[in-house]
mmCIF file of C-alpha atoms in Angstrom:
data_model
loop_
_atom_site.group_PDB
_atom_site.id
_atom_site.type_symbol
_atom_site.label_atom_id
_atom_site.label_comp_id
_atom_site.label_asym_id
_atom_site.label_seq_id
_atom_site.Cartn_x
_atom_site.Cartn_y
_atom_site.Cartn_z
ATOM 1 C CA MET A 1 -15.862 -12.054 16.104
ATOM 2 C CA THR A 2 -12.873 -9.781 15.846
ATOM 3 C CA SER A 3 -11.254 -8.242 12.800
ATOM 4 C CA ALA A 4 -7.808 -8.034 14.397
ATOM 5 C CA THR A 5 -4.957 -9.522 12.395
ATOM 6 C CA LYS A 6 -1.154 -9.461 12.242
ATOM 7 C CA ILE A 7 1.534 -8.110 9.955
ATOM 8 C CA ALA A 8 5.059 -9.343 10.561
ATOM 9 C CA GLY A 9 4.102 -10.368 14.084
ATOM 10 C CA ILE A 10 2.595 -6.960 14.902
ATOM 11 C CA THR A 11 -1.048 -7.063 15.986
ATOM 12 C CA ILE A 12 -3.204 -4.847 13.789
ATOM 13 C CA PRO A 13 -6.496 -3.920 15.498
ATOM 14 C CA THR A 14 -8.529 -3.883 12.290
ATOM 15 C CA TYR A 15 -8.291 -5.903 9.088
ATOM 16 C CA ILE A 16 -9.158 -2.894 6.892
ATOM 17 C CA GLY A 17 -7.088 0.288 6.708
ATOM 18 C CA ASN A 18 -6.339 3.220 4.440
ATOM 19 C CA ALA A 19 -3.983 2.929 1.502
ATOM 20 C CA SER A 20 -0.969 5.225 1.489
ATOM 21 C CA GLY A 21 -1.881 8.580 -0.050
ATOM 22 C CA VAL A 22 -5.512 8.746 1.085
ATOM 23 C CA PHE A 23 -6.495 11.002 4.008
ATOM 24 C CA ASP A 24 -2.851 11.127 5.148
ATOM 25 C CA THR A 25 -1.208 13.962 3.228
ATOM 26 C CA THR A 26 -1.651 16.684 5.884
ATOM 27 C CA SER A 27 -1.817 16.715 9.677
ATOM 28 C CA GLU A 28 -5.506 17.707 9.454
ATOM 29 C CA GLN A 29 -6.306 14.658 7.311
ATOM 30 C CA LEU A 30 -4.345 12.394 9.644
ATOM 31 C CA ASN A 31 -6.346 13.736 12.580
ATOM 32 C CA GLU A 32 -9.589 12.902 10.754
ATOM 33 C CA LEU A 33 -8.300 9.428 9.938
ATOM 34 C CA MET A 34 -7.152 8.788 13.494
ATOM 35 C CA ALA A 35 -10.640 9.617 14.749
ATOM 36 C CA VAL A 36 -12.165 6.632 12.907
ATOM 37 C CA THR A 37 -9.438 3.981 12.861
ATOM 38 C CA SER A 38 -6.565 2.724 14.987
ATOM 39 C CA PHE A 39 -4.507 1.524 12.001
ATOM 40 C CA ILE A 40 -2.998 4.267 9.830
ATOM 41 C CA THR A 41 -0.737 4.066 6.796
ATOM 42 C CA LEU A 42 1.185 7.281 6.179
ATOM 43 C CA LYS A 43 1.628 8.990 2.835
ATOM 44 C CA SER A 44 4.976 8.285 1.151
ATOM 45 C CA THR A 45 7.339 10.564 3.062
ATOM 46 C CA THR A 46 10.211 12.461 1.478
ATOM 47 C CA ILE A 47 13.036 14.428 3.089
ATOM 48 C CA LYS A 48 11.502 17.825 2.288
ATOM 49 C CA PRO A 49 7.797 18.733 2.081
ATOM 50 C CA ARG A 50 6.260 18.352 -1.368
ATOM 51 C CA LEU A 51 3.181 19.870 -2.985
ATOM 52 C CA SER A 52 0.856 18.116 -5.421
ATOM 53 C CA ASN A 53 1.533 18.383 -9.116
ATOM 54 C CA PRO A 54 -0.250 21.315 -10.816
ATOM 55 C CA GLU A 55 -4.006 21.016 -11.232
ATOM 56 C CA PRO A 56 -5.714 19.194 -12.744
ATOM 57 C CA CYS A 57 -4.026 16.123 -11.307
ATOM 58 C CA GLN A 58 -7.002 13.968 -10.318
ATOM 59 C CA ALA A 59 -10.293 12.997 -11.924
ATOM 60 C CA THR A 60 -13.212 10.699 -11.187
ATOM 61 C CA LEU A 61 -13.734 7.659 -13.384
ATOM 62 C CA LEU A 62 -16.606 5.215 -13.557
ATOM 63 C CA TYR A 63 -16.195 3.248 -10.293
ATOM 64 C CA GLY A 64 -12.877 4.819 -9.413
ATOM 65 C CA SER A 65 -10.334 7.547 -10.009
ATOM 66 C CA ILE A 66 -7.210 8.454 -11.960
ATOM 67 C CA GLN A 67 -4.516 10.762 -10.623
ATOM 68 C CA THR A 68 -1.022 12.055 -11.136
ATOM 69 C CA ALA A 69 -0.659 13.979 -7.883
ATOM 70 C CA GLY A 70 2.986 13.071 -7.367
ATOM 71 C CA LEU A 71 4.115 12.686 -3.770
ATOM 72 C CA PRO A 72 2.511 15.518 -1.782
ATOM 73 C CA ASN A 73 3.495 15.108 1.869
ATOM 74 C CA MET A 74 4.588 17.033 4.961
ATOM 75 C CA GLY A 75 8.242 15.978 4.793
ATOM 76 C CA ILE A 76 10.035 13.893 7.381
ATOM 77 C CA LEU A 77 10.364 16.527 10.126
ATOM 78 C CA GLU A 78 6.671 17.459 10.233
ATOM 79 C CA THR A 79 5.606 13.825 9.857
ATOM 80 C CA ILE A 80 7.740 12.762 12.826
ATOM 81 C CA ARG A 81 6.395 15.742 14.795
ATOM 82 C CA TRP A 82 2.814 14.619 14.118
ATOM 83 C CA ILE A 83 3.608 11.033 15.141
ATOM 84 C CA ASN A 84 5.285 12.080 18.378
ATOM 85 C CA THR A 85 2.356 14.357 19.233
ATOM 86 C CA HIS A 86 -0.479 11.965 18.467
ATOM 87 C CA TYR A 87 0.846 8.465 19.053
ATOM 88 C CA HIS A 88 -0.872 6.546 21.839
ATOM 89 C CA THR A 89 -1.104 2.951 22.980
ATOM 90 C CA GLY A 90 -3.388 1.021 20.655
ATOM 91 C CA LEU A 91 -2.605 3.144 17.581
ATOM 92 C CA VAL A 92 -0.654 1.239 14.923
ATOM 93 C CA ILE A 93 1.142 3.396 12.345
ATOM 94 C CA LYS A 94 2.746 2.077 9.161
ATOM 95 C CA ALA A 95 5.248 4.536 7.709
ATOM 96 C CA ASN A 96 6.064 4.759 4.008
ATOM 97 C CA ILE A 97 9.318 6.174 2.664
ATOM 98 C CA SER A 98 10.304 7.468 -0.762
ATOM 99 C CA GLY A 99 13.835 8.791 -1.192
ATOM 100 C CA ASN A 100 15.450 10.216 -4.322
ATOM 101 C CA ASN A 101 18.557 8.145 -3.656
ATOM 102 C CA SER A 102 19.892 5.585 -1.208
ATOM 103 C CA ASP A 103 21.228 8.265 1.171
ATOM 104 C CA GLU A 104 17.757 9.783 1.504
ATOM 105 C CA CYS A 105 16.251 6.338 2.036
ATOM 106 C CA LEU A 106 18.794 5.675 4.778
ATOM 107 C CA ALA A 107 17.940 8.964 6.483
ATOM 108 C CA LEU A 108 14.181 8.349 6.251
ATOM 109 C CA MET A 109 14.522 4.783 7.504
ATOM 110 C CA SER A 110 16.660 5.889 10.453
ATOM 111 C CA ALA A 111 14.158 8.605 11.410
ATOM 112 C CA PHE A 112 11.192 6.231 11.378
ATOM 113 C CA GLN A 113 13.098 3.474 13.164
ATOM 114 C CA ALA A 114 13.654 5.955 16.013
ATOM 115 C CA SER A 115 9.948 6.936 16.088
ATOM 116 C CA PRO A 116 6.870 5.197 17.598
ATOM 117 C CA VAL A 117 5.715 3.737 14.245
ATOM 118 C CA SER A 118 5.245 -0.031 14.203
ATOM 119 C CA LEU A 119 5.998 -0.875 10.568
ATOM 120 C CA ILE A 120 8.000 0.777 7.795
ATOM 121 C CA GLU A 121 7.506 0.159 4.093
ATOM 122 C CA ILE A 122 9.671 1.344 1.220
ATOM 123 C CA ASN A 123 7.864 2.739 -1.812
ATOM 124 C CA VAL A 124 9.791 1.445 -4.820
ATOM 125 C CA THR A 125 7.014 2.034 -7.347
ATOM 126 C CA CYS A 126 7.190 5.749 -8.152
ATOM 127 C CA GLN A 127 8.588 7.065 -11.401
ATOM 128 C CA SER A 128 11.580 9.407 -11.117
ATOM 129 C CA ARG A 129 12.985 7.398 -8.224
ATOM 130 C CA PHE A 130 16.442 5.932 -8.816
ATOM 131 C CA PHE A 131 17.876 6.351 -12.291
ATOM 132 C CA ARG A 132 14.696 7.846 -13.767
ATOM 133 C CA LYS A 133 12.663 4.682 -13.470
ATOM 134 C CA PRO A 134 10.962 2.881 -10.602
ATOM 135 C CA ILE A 135 13.514 0.892 -8.671
ATOM 136 C CA ALA A 136 11.010 -1.971 -8.632
ATOM 137 C CA CYS A 137 11.804 -2.376 -12.347
ATOM 138 C CA ASP A 138 15.562 -2.490 -11.707
ATOM 139 C CA LEU A 139 16.127 -5.616 -9.628
ATOM 140 C CA PRO A 140 19.909 -5.118 -9.159
ATOM 141 C CA ALA A 141 19.197 -1.613 -7.818
ATOM 142 C CA LEU A 142 16.441 -2.998 -5.575
ATOM 143 C CA ASP A 143 18.867 -5.637 -4.296
ATOM 144 C CA LYS A 144 21.434 -2.942 -3.500
ATOM 145 C CA LEU A 145 18.923 -0.695 -1.741
ATOM 146 C CA LEU A 146 17.564 -3.497 0.418
ATOM 147 C CA SER A 147 21.080 -4.542 1.383
ATOM 148 C CA GLU A 148 21.766 -0.990 2.579
ATOM 149 C CA ILE A 149 18.646 -0.372 4.635
ATOM 150 C CA SER A 150 17.263 -3.748 5.710
ATOM 151 C CA ASN A 151 19.506 -3.961 8.773
ATOM 152 C CA ILE A 152 18.694 -0.512 10.176
ATOM 153 C CA GLY A 153 16.759 -0.834 13.427
ATOM 154 C CA ASN A 154 14.501 -3.605 14.702
ATOM 155 C CA LYS A 155 11.112 -2.579 13.318
ATOM 156 C CA PRO A 156 9.695 -4.761 10.528
ATOM 157 C CA ILE A 157 10.499 -3.510 7.051
ATOM 158 C CA GLY A 158 8.237 -4.052 4.057
ATOM 159 C CA VAL A 159 8.186 -3.132 0.381
ATOM 160 C CA LYS A 160 5.337 -1.524 -1.551
ATOM 161 C CA LEU A 161 5.454 -3.167 -4.961
ATOM 162 C CA PRO A 162 3.926 -2.242 -8.306
ATOM 163 C CA TYR A 163 1.571 -4.439 -10.282
ATOM 164 C CA TYR A 164 3.910 -6.748 -12.188
ATOM 165 C CA GLY A 165 1.366 -9.004 -13.881
ATOM 166 C CA ASN A 166 4.106 -11.575 -14.383
ATOM 167 C CA VAL A 167 4.701 -14.572 -12.112
ATOM 168 C CA GLU A 168 8.343 -14.958 -13.110
ATOM 169 C CA LEU A 169 9.074 -11.341 -12.158
ATOM 170 C CA GLN A 170 7.293 -11.881 -8.872
ATOM 171 C CA ARG A 171 9.394 -14.988 -8.265
ATOM 172 C CA GLN A 172 12.606 -12.993 -8.770
ATOM 173 C CA VAL A 173 11.391 -10.227 -6.465
ATOM 174 C CA VAL A 174 10.459 -12.745 -3.767
ATOM 175 C CA LYS A 175 14.011 -14.110 -3.831
ATOM 176 C CA LEU A 176 15.287 -10.614 -3.037
ATOM 177 C CA LEU A 177 12.705 -10.115 -0.294
ATOM 178 C CA LEU A 178 13.700 -13.354 1.412
ATOM 179 C CA LYS A 179 17.410 -12.642 0.928
ATOM 180 C CA HIS A 180 17.094 -9.350 2.820
ATOM 181 C CA LYS A 181 14.585 -10.633 5.401
ATOM 182 C CA VAL A 182 11.791 -8.273 4.318
ATOM 183 C CA LYS A 183 8.811 -8.904 6.601
ATOM 184 C CA PHE A 184 5.848 -7.812 4.467
ATOM 185 C CA VAL A 185 4.837 -6.724 0.977
ATOM 186 C CA THR A 186 2.097 -4.351 -0.134
ATOM 187 C CA CYS A 187 0.636 -5.192 -3.508
ATOM 188 C CA SER A 188 -0.029 -3.268 -5.358
ATOM 189 C CA SER A 189 0.469 0.342 -6.138
ATOM 190 C CA SER A 190 -2.210 1.760 -8.435
ATOM 191 C CA ILE A 191 -1.979 0.559 -12.008
ATOM 192 C CA LEU A 192 -0.799 2.999 -14.680
ATOM 193 C CA GLY A 193 -3.513 4.181 -17.027
ATOM 194 C CA LEU A 194 -4.560 6.959 -19.363
ATOM 195 C CA ASP A 195 -7.703 8.969 -20.072
ATOM 196 C CA ILE A 196 -7.950 11.188 -23.156
ATOM 197 C CA ASP A 197 -10.060 14.285 -23.683
ATOM 198 C CA VAL A 198 -11.838 13.612 -26.982
ATOM 199 C CA GLU A 199 -12.115 17.352 -27.728
ATOM 200 C CA THR A 200 -8.430 18.199 -27.299
ATOM 201 C CA GLU A 201 -7.199 14.670 -28.204
ATOM 202 C CA ALA A 202 -4.732 14.950 -25.324
ATOM 203 C CA SER A 203 -4.412 13.508 -21.852
ATOM 204 C CA ILE A 204 -6.909 14.952 -19.390
ATOM 205 C CA PHE A 205 -3.862 15.928 -17.306
ATOM 206 C CA HIS A 206 -1.185 18.365 -18.376
ATOM 207 C CA TYR A 207 1.487 17.053 -16.031
ATOM 208 C CA ASP A 208 3.383 13.807 -16.616
ATOM 209 C CA SER A 209 0.507 12.521 -18.696
ATOM 210 C CA LEU A 210 1.848 8.988 -19.134
ATOM 211 C CA GLN A 211 2.336 8.342 -15.401
ATOM 212 C CA ASN A 212 -1.270 8.364 -14.271
ATOM 213 C CA SER A 213 -2.349 5.937 -11.542
ATOM 214 C CA VAL A 214 -5.745 4.268 -11.819
ATOM 215 C CA ASP A 215 -7.670 2.765 -8.922
ATOM 216 C CA SER A 216 -11.132 1.489 -9.769
ATOM 217 C CA ALA A 217 -13.422 -1.443 -9.113
ATOM 218 C CA CYS A 218 -11.980 -3.410 -12.036
ATOM 219 C CA VAL A 219 -8.472 -3.180 -10.561
ATOM 220 C CA ARG A 220 -9.437 -5.653 -7.834
ATOM 221 C CA TYR A 221 -9.294 -8.560 -10.295
ATOM 222 C CA TYR A 222 -5.662 -7.791 -11.072
ATOM 223 C CA ILE A 223 -4.800 -7.342 -7.401
ATOM 224 C CA LEU A 224 -6.528 -10.608 -6.467
ATOM 225 C CA HIS A 225 -4.325 -12.376 -9.004
ATOM 226 C CA GLU A 226 -1.233 -10.622 -7.677
ATOM 227 C CA VAL A 227 -2.011 -11.399 -4.023
ATOM 228 C CA CYS A 228 -2.726 -15.029 -4.860
ATOM 229 C CA ASN A 229 0.610 -15.383 -6.659
ATOM 230 C CA TYR A 230 2.530 -13.830 -3.769
ATOM 231 C CA HIS A 231 0.734 -16.115 -1.342
ATOM 232 C CA LYS A 232 1.868 -19.143 -3.345
ATOM 233 C CA LEU A 233 5.447 -17.899 -3.433
ATOM 234 C CA LEU A 234 5.639 -16.733 0.188
ATOM 235 C CA ARG A 235 3.603 -19.425 1.924
ATOM 236 C CA GLY A 236 5.518 -20.736 4.941
ATOM 237 C CA THR A 237 8.146 -17.959 4.890
ATOM 238 C CA GLY A 238 6.494 -15.736 7.512
ATOM 239 C CA VAL A 239 6.308 -12.769 5.099
ATOM 240 C CA SER A 240 2.955 -10.965 5.397
ATOM 241 C CA ILE A 241 0.914 -9.688 2.451
ATOM 242 C CA ILE A 242 -1.117 -6.473 2.280
ATOM 243 C CA GLY A 243 -3.655 -6.318 -0.536
ATOM 244 C CA ALA A 244 -4.643 -2.914 -1.910
ATOM 245 C CA GLY A 245 -6.720 -1.979 -4.926
ATOM 246 C CA GLY A 246 -10.288 -1.826 -6.153
ATOM 247 C CA VAL A 247 -12.088 -2.707 -2.913
ATOM 248 C CA GLN A 248 -15.757 -1.711 -2.974
ATOM 249 C CA SER A 249 -17.470 -4.085 -0.543
ATOM 250 C CA GLY A 250 -16.984 -6.486 2.344
ATOM 251 C CA LYS A 251 -17.089 -9.350 -0.166
ATOM 252 C CA ASP A 252 -14.105 -7.817 -1.963
ATOM 253 C CA VAL A 253 -12.260 -7.718 1.360
ATOM 254 C CA TYR A 254 -13.137 -11.366 2.013
ATOM 255 C CA ASN A 255 -11.929 -12.432 -1.445
ATOM 256 C CA LEU A 256 -8.568 -10.732 -0.917
ATOM 257 C CA MET A 257 -8.281 -12.498 2.437
ATOM 258 C CA ILE A 258 -8.918 -16.000 1.096
ATOM 259 C CA ALA A 259 -6.470 -15.213 -1.732
ATOM 260 C CA GLY A 260 -3.822 -14.654 0.956
ATOM 261 C CA ALA A 261 -3.922 -11.046 2.179
ATOM 262 C CA ASP A 262 -3.119 -10.509 5.869
ATOM 263 C CA VAL A 263 -4.538 -6.952 5.728
ATOM 264 C CA VAL A 264 -6.556 -5.034 3.134
ATOM 265 C CA GLU A 265 -6.092 -1.335 2.354
ATOM 266 C CA VAL A 266 -8.645 0.977 0.729
ATOM 267 C CA GLY A 267 -7.865 3.879 -1.601
ATOM 268 C CA SER A 268 -10.300 5.266 -4.162
ATOM 269 C CA LEU A 269 -13.376 4.267 -2.154
ATOM 270 C CA LEU A 270 -12.161 6.434 0.721
ATOM 271 C CA GLU A 271 -11.887 9.350 -1.668
ATOM 272 C CA SER A 272 -15.324 8.863 -3.232
ATOM 273 C CA GLU A 273 -17.314 7.730 -0.181
ATOM 274 C CA GLY A 274 -15.380 9.291 2.669
ATOM 275 C CA LEU A 275 -14.128 7.875 5.945
ATOM 276 C CA SER A 276 -17.494 6.274 6.717
ATOM 277 C CA CYS A 277 -16.687 3.536 4.197
ATOM 278 C CA LEU A 278 -14.228 1.986 6.655
ATOM 279 C CA HIS A 279 -17.085 1.229 9.058
ATOM 280 C CA ARG A 280 -19.347 -0.014 6.252
ATOM 281 C CA LEU A 281 -16.672 -2.348 4.902
ATOM 282 C CA ALA A 282 -15.905 -3.672 8.378
ATOM 283 C CA VAL A 283 -19.594 -4.472 9.027
ATOM 284 C CA GLU A 284 -19.993 -6.149 5.637
ATOM 285 C CA PHE A 285 -16.769 -8.125 6.111
ATOM 286 C CA GLU A 286 -17.833 -9.335 9.561
ATOM 287 C CA THR A 287 -21.192 -10.362 8.074
ATOM 288 C CA VAL A 288 -19.476 -12.526 5.463
ATOM 289 C CA LEU A 289 -17.287 -14.137 8.142
ATOM 290 C CA LYS A 290 -20.388 -14.979 10.188
ATOM 291 C CA GLN A 291 -22.199 -16.368 7.163
ATOM 292 C CA LYS A 292 -19.206 -18.566 6.406
ATOM 293 C CA ASN A 293 -18.869 -19.478 10.099
ATOM 294 C CA THR A 294 -15.136 -18.809 9.959
ATOM 295 C CA THR A 295 -12.405 -16.507 11.263
ATOM 296 C CA ILE A 296 -9.709 -14.464 9.607
ATOM 297 C CA GLU A 297 -6.961 -16.873 10.608
ATOM 298 C CA ARG A 298 -8.860 -19.955 9.427
ATOM 299 C CA ALA A 299 -9.939 -18.439 6.120
ATOM 300 C CA LYS A 300 -6.760 -16.577 5.167
ATOM 301 C CA GLY A 301 -5.315 -18.091 1.982
ATOM 302 C CA SER A 302 -7.907 -20.879 2.026
ATOM 303 C CA MET A 303 -8.743 -20.535 -1.668
ATOM 304 C CA LEU A 304 -5.456 -22.159 -2.632
ATOM 305 C CA ILE A 305 -6.032 -25.046 -0.254
ATOM 306 C CA ARG A 306 -9.495 -25.712 -1.668
ATOM 307 C CA SER A 307 -8.199 -25.563 -5.239
ATOM 308 C CA GLY A 308 -5.432 -28.026 -4.438
ATOM 309 C CA HIS A 309 -2.452 -25.664 -4.781
#
């Protein structure tokens, strides 16, 4: 059996990849990642290099992590330099952009469209983007942004969405995605959460304490629901779905697939277990496929068919 799949018509050599922001912040981390996988998602890239928020900005939770690192990345020039140096046939790179305004998004999109990356996603989930709130929560602003950048270049464009937890909101977002011919969605960004130090009675983080992202095993139940809803809304449109959040085992990967995910990305497990987890998950996932006597293409989204939806 093979774990190859497709996003927006692009062949992806492996069904399981890294989530944006894990092992992709520096050129050294990207080199480590490239040594174990041929499908890489880049950290959200900004115009200028950015450092992490002041420490502490990350902590381990039971079965996961919580962080408020911000958007540490190499900046567009160094990121493009790394891509041009290391790209080779068989390596599939998904870029991720995060501009402070539409002009920056245009510049980032143009730079990646002219590079060897295969896919480009727009991060619309981060706080402090666009009018001091995530643009994903401002649908008119999202509509305007997509109208400005969706026609730049020929490479498939996707959108990294937050966890909405609301089918009607998802329905409205899908209308915008189809209107602007977006080719794939990533759902979801880590869910906002809070941890309090009982001694100080304050957030465990000093920086931006109400914008902490949580990724843990329990998150997968929310992401499964989100992926399933998007699959219902997007079925037959040709828009691909990337599921990301809470994956701990090959069974979790399989569940996201039958809920409708075309690819699964791993975040907190990579941080806690290291790069070796990609191989473990792939072996476990292949084992489940063999036990079910099925393939990725046959099983993808099959839960809805069996439940009569």
